[in-house]
CSV table of C-alpha atoms in Angstrom, one decimal:
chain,number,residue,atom,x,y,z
A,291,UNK,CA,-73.5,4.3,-56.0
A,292,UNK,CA,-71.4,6.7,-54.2
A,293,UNK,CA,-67.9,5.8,-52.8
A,294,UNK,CA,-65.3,7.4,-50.8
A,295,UNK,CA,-61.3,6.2,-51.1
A,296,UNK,CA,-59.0,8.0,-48.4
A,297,UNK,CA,-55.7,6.0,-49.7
A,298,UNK,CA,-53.9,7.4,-46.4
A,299,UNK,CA,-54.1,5.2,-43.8
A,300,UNK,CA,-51.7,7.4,-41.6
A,301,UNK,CA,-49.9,10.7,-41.6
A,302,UNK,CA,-47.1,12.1,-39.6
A,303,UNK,CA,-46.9,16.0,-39.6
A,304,UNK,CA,-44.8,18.3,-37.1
A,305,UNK,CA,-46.3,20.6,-34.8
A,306,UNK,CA,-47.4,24.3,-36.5
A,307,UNK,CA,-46.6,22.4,-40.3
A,308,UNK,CA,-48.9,22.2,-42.4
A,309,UNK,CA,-50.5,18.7,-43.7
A,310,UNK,CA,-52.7,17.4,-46.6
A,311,UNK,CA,-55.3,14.6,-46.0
A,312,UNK,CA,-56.4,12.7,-49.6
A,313,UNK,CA,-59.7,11.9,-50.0
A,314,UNK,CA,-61.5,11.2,-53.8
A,315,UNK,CA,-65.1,10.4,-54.4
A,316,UNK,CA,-67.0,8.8,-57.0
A,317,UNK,CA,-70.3,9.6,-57.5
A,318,UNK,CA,-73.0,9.8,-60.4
A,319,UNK,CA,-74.8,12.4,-58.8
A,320,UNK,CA,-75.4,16.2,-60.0
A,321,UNK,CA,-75.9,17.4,-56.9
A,322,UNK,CA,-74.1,16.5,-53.9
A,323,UNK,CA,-71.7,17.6,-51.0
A,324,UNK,CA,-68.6,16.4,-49.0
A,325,UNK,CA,-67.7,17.2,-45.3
A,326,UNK,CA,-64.8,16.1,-43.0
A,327,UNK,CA,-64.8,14.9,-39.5
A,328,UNK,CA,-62.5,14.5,-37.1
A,329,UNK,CA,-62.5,11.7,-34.6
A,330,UNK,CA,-60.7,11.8,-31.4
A,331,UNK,CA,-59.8,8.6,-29.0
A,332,UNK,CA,-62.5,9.9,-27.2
A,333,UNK,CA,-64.6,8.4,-30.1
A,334,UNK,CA,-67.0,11.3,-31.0
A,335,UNK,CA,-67.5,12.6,-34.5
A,336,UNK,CA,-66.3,16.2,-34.8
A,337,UNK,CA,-67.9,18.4,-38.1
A,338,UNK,CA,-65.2,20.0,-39.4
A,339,UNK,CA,-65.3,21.8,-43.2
A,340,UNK,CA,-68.4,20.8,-45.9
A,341,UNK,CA,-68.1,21.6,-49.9
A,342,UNK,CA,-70.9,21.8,-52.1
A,343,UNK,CA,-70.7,20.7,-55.5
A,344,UNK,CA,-71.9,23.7,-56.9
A,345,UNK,CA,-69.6,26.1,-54.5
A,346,UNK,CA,-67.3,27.9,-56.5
A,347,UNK,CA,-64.8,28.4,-53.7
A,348,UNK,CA,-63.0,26.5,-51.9
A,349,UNK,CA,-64.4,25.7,-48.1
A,350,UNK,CA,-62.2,27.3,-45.4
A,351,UNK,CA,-63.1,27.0,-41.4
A,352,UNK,CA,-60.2,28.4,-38.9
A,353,UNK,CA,-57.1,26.4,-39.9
A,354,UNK,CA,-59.1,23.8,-41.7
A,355,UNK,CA,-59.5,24.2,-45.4
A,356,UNK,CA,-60.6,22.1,-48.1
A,357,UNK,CA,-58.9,21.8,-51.9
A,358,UNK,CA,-61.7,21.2,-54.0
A,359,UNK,CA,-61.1,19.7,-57.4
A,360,UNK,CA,-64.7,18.8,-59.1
A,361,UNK,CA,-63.1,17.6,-62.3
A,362,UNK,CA,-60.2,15.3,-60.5
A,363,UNK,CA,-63.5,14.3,-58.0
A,364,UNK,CA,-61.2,15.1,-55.2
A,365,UNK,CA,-61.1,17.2,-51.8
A,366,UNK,CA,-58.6,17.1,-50.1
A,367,UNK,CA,-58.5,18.6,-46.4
A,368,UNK,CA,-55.7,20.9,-45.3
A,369,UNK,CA,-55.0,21.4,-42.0
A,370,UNK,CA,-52.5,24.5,-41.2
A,371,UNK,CA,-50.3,25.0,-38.2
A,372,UNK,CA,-50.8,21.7,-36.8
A,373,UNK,CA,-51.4,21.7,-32.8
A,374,UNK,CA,-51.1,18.2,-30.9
A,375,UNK,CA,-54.8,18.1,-30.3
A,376,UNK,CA,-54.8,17.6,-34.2
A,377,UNK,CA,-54.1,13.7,-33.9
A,378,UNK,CA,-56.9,11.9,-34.5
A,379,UNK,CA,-59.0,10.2,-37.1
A,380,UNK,CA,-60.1,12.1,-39.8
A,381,UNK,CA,-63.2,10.9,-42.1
A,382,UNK,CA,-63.7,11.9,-45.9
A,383,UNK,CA,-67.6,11.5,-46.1
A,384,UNK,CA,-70.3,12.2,-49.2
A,385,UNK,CA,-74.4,13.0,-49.7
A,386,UNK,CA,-75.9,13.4,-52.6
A,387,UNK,CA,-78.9,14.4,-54.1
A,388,UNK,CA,-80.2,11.1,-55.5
A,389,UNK,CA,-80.5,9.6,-51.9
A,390,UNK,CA,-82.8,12.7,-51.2
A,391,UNK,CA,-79.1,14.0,-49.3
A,392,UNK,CA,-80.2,11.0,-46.1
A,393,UNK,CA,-77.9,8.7,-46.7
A,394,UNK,CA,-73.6,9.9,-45.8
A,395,UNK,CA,-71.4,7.8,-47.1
A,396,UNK,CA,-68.0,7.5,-45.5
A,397,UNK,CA,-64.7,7.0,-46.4
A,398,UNK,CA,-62.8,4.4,-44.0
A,399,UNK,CA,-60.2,7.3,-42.2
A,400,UNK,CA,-56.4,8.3,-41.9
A,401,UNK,CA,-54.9,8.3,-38.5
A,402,UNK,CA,-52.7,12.0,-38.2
A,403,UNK,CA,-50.3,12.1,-35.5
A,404,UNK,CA,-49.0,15.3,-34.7
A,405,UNK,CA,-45.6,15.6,-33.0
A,406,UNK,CA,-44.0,18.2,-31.1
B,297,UNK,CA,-76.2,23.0,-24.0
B,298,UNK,CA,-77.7,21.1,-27.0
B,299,UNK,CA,-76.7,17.7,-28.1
B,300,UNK,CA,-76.8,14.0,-28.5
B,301,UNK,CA,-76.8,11.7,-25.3
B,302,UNK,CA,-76.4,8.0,-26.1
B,303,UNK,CA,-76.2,5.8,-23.2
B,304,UNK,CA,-74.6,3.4,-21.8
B,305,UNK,CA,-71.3,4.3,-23.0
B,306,UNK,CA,-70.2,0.2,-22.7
B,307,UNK,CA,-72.8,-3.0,-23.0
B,308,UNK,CA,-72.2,-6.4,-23.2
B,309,UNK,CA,-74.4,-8.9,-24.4
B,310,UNK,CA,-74.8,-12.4,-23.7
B,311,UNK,CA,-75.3,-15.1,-26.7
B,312,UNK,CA,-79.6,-15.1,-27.4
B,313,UNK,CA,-80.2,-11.7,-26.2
B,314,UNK,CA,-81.6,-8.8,-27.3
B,315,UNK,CA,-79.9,-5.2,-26.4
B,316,UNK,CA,-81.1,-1.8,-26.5
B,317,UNK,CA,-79.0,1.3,-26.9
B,318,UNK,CA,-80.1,4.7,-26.1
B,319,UNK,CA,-80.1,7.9,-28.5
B,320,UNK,CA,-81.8,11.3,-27.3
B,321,UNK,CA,-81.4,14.3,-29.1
B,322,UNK,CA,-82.1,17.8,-27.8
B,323,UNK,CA,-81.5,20.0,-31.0
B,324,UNK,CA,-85.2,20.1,-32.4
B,325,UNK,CA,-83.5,18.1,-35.0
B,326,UNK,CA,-86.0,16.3,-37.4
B,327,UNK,CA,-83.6,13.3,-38.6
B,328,UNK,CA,-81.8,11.0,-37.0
B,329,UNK,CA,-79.5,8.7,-37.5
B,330,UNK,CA,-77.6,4.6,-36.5
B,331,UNK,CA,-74.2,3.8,-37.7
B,332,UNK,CA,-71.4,1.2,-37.0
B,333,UNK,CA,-67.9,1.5,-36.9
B,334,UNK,CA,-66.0,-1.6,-36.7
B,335,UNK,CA,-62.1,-0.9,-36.2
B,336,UNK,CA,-59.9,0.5,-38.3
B,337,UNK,CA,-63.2,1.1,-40.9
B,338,UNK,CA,-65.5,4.2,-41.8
B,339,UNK,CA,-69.3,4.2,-40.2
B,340,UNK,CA,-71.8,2.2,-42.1
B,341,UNK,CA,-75.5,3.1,-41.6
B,342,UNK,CA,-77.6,1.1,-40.1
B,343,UNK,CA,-81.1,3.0,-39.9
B,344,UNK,CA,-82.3,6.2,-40.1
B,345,UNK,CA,-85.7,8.4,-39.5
B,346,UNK,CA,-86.8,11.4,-41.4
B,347,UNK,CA,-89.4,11.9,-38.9
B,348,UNK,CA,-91.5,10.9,-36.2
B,349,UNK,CA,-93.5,7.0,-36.9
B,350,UNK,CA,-90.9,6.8,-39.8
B,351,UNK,CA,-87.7,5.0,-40.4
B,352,UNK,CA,-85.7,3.6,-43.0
B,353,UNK,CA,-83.1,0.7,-43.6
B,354,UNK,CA,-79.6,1.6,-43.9
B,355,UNK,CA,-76.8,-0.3,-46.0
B,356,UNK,CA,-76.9,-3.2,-43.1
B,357,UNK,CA,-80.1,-3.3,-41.3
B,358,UNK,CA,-80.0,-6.9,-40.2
B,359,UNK,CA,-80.7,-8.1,-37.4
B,360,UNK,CA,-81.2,-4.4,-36.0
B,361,UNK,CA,-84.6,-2.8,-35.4
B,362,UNK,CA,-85.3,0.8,-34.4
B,363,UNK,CA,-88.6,2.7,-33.3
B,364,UNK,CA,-88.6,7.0,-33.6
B,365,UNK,CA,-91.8,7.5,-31.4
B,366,UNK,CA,-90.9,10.6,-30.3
B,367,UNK,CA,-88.9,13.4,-31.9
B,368,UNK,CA,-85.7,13.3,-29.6
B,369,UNK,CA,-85.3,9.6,-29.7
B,370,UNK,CA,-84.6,7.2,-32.0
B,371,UNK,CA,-83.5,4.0,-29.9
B,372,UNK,CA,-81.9,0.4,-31.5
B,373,UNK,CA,-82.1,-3.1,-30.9
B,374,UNK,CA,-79.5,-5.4,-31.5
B,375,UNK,CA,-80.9,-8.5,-31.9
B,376,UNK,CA,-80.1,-12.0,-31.3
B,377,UNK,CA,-80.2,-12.3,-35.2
B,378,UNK,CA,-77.2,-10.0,-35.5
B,379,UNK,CA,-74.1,-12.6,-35.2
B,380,UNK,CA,-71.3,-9.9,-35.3
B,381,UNK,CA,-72.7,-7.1,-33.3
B,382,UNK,CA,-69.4,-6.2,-31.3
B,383,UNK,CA,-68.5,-2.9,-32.8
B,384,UNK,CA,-68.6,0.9,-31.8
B,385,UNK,CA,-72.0,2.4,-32.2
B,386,UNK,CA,-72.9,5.9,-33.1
B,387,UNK,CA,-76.1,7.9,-33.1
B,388,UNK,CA,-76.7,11.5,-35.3
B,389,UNK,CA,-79.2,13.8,-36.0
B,390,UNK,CA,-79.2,16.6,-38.3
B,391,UNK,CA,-81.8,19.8,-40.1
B,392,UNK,CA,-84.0,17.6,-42.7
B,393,UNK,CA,-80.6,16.9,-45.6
B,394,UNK,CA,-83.5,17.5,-48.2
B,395,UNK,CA,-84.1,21.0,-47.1
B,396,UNK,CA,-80.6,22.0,-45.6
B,397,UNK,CA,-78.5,19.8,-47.7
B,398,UNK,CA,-75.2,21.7,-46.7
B,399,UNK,CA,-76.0,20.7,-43.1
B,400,UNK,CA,-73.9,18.4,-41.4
B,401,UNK,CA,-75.3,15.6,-39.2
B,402,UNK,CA,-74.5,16.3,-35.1
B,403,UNK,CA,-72.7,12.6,-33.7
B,404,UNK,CA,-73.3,11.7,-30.0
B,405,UNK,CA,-70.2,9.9,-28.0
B,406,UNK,CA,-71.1,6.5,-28.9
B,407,UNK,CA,-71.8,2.8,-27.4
B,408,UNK,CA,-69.5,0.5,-27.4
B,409,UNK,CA,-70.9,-2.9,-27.9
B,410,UNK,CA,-69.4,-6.6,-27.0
B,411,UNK,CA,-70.1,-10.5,-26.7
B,412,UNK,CA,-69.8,-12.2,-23.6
């Protein structure tokens, strides 16, 4: 069985620091891969970053960027230079290969609030 | 523009009754996807369709049931038989995750569900 733990419930960064969102997996699969979302008020789910297992870098998209560490079964999201459209909901969530990569199995959230 | 359209955005259902939400999907996308989010939680999946005819129980298909007649929708029926169904409802679709596993799965805005 696969299983996300975001042990976060809420963060508090400044406006333009930088912040670290926790998220560890556990998982028997070879094969799988781990994304972030980001969830507004507004209620929609917002793709942000996805990691492979096999990737040998680290995922980066704009100011989002994800610290990947396979053997700790951890990836962690970092977003840079917060902005105050940054608070939000964020979701740690996992697909692997032995589910034929259908089912996403997601981890349940930290709430960032950004201040100016 | 190319997206996810759930409608209505708010239902309300009366003890006994069967409700239908809305999910169509204009992004030639072959899977699609039912999840719940009850507060302060991640999304659980409810059902989900590879393709057209097909369809598959989530981790808490009860008292849900689903049809995928067409390609762009994949509508769900709460029924009477769900006792809890007051929760926040999102539809995805995404690229077959079999073939394009580093895909990530497109959410629309969501329907929020509750008892009378």
């Amino acid at each position: 069985a696969q299983k996300i733990t975001q042990t976060q419930p809420g963060m508090f960064v400044q406006e333009k620091e930088a912040v670290t969102l926790d998220c560890t997996y556990d998982t028997s699969d070879p094969s799988y891969g781990l994304f972030w979302y980001k969830q507004p008020s507004s209620g929609e789910m917002i793709f942000l970053i996805y990691q492979g297992s096999y990737d040998q870098q680290n995922a980066t998209e704009g100011r989002y960027s994800l610290n990947f560490q396979k053997a700790r079964k951890s990836a962690n999201l970092v977003i840079s230079a917060s902005q105050l459209g940054d608070s939000a909901m964020y979701f740690c969530a996992m697909r692997g290969m032995n589910t034929g990569f259908q089912k996403l199995v997601f981890g349940t959230g930290t709430r960032l609030l950004v201040s100016p | 523009d190319g997206g996810i359209t759930q409608s209505p955005k708010y239902l309300f259902r009366k003890e006994g009754q069967n409700v239908t939400l809305s999910c169509e999907q204009n992004l030639n996308h072959d899977a699609m996807y039912w999840y719940r989010q009850d507060p302060g939680q991640g999304l659980r999946l409810i059902y989900y369709s590879q393709i057209v005819n097909d369809f598959q129980k989530g981790d808490i298909a009860e008292g849900y049931s689903v049809s995928r007649e067409k390609k762009e929708s994949f509508p769900l029926t709460v029924t009477s038989a769900q006792k809890n169904p007051t929760a926040f409802y999102l539809c995805a679709s995404s690229r077959p995750p079999s073939v394009y596993s580093n895909q990530p799965q497109h959410f629309g805005d969501g329907t929020r569900l509750s008892i009378l």
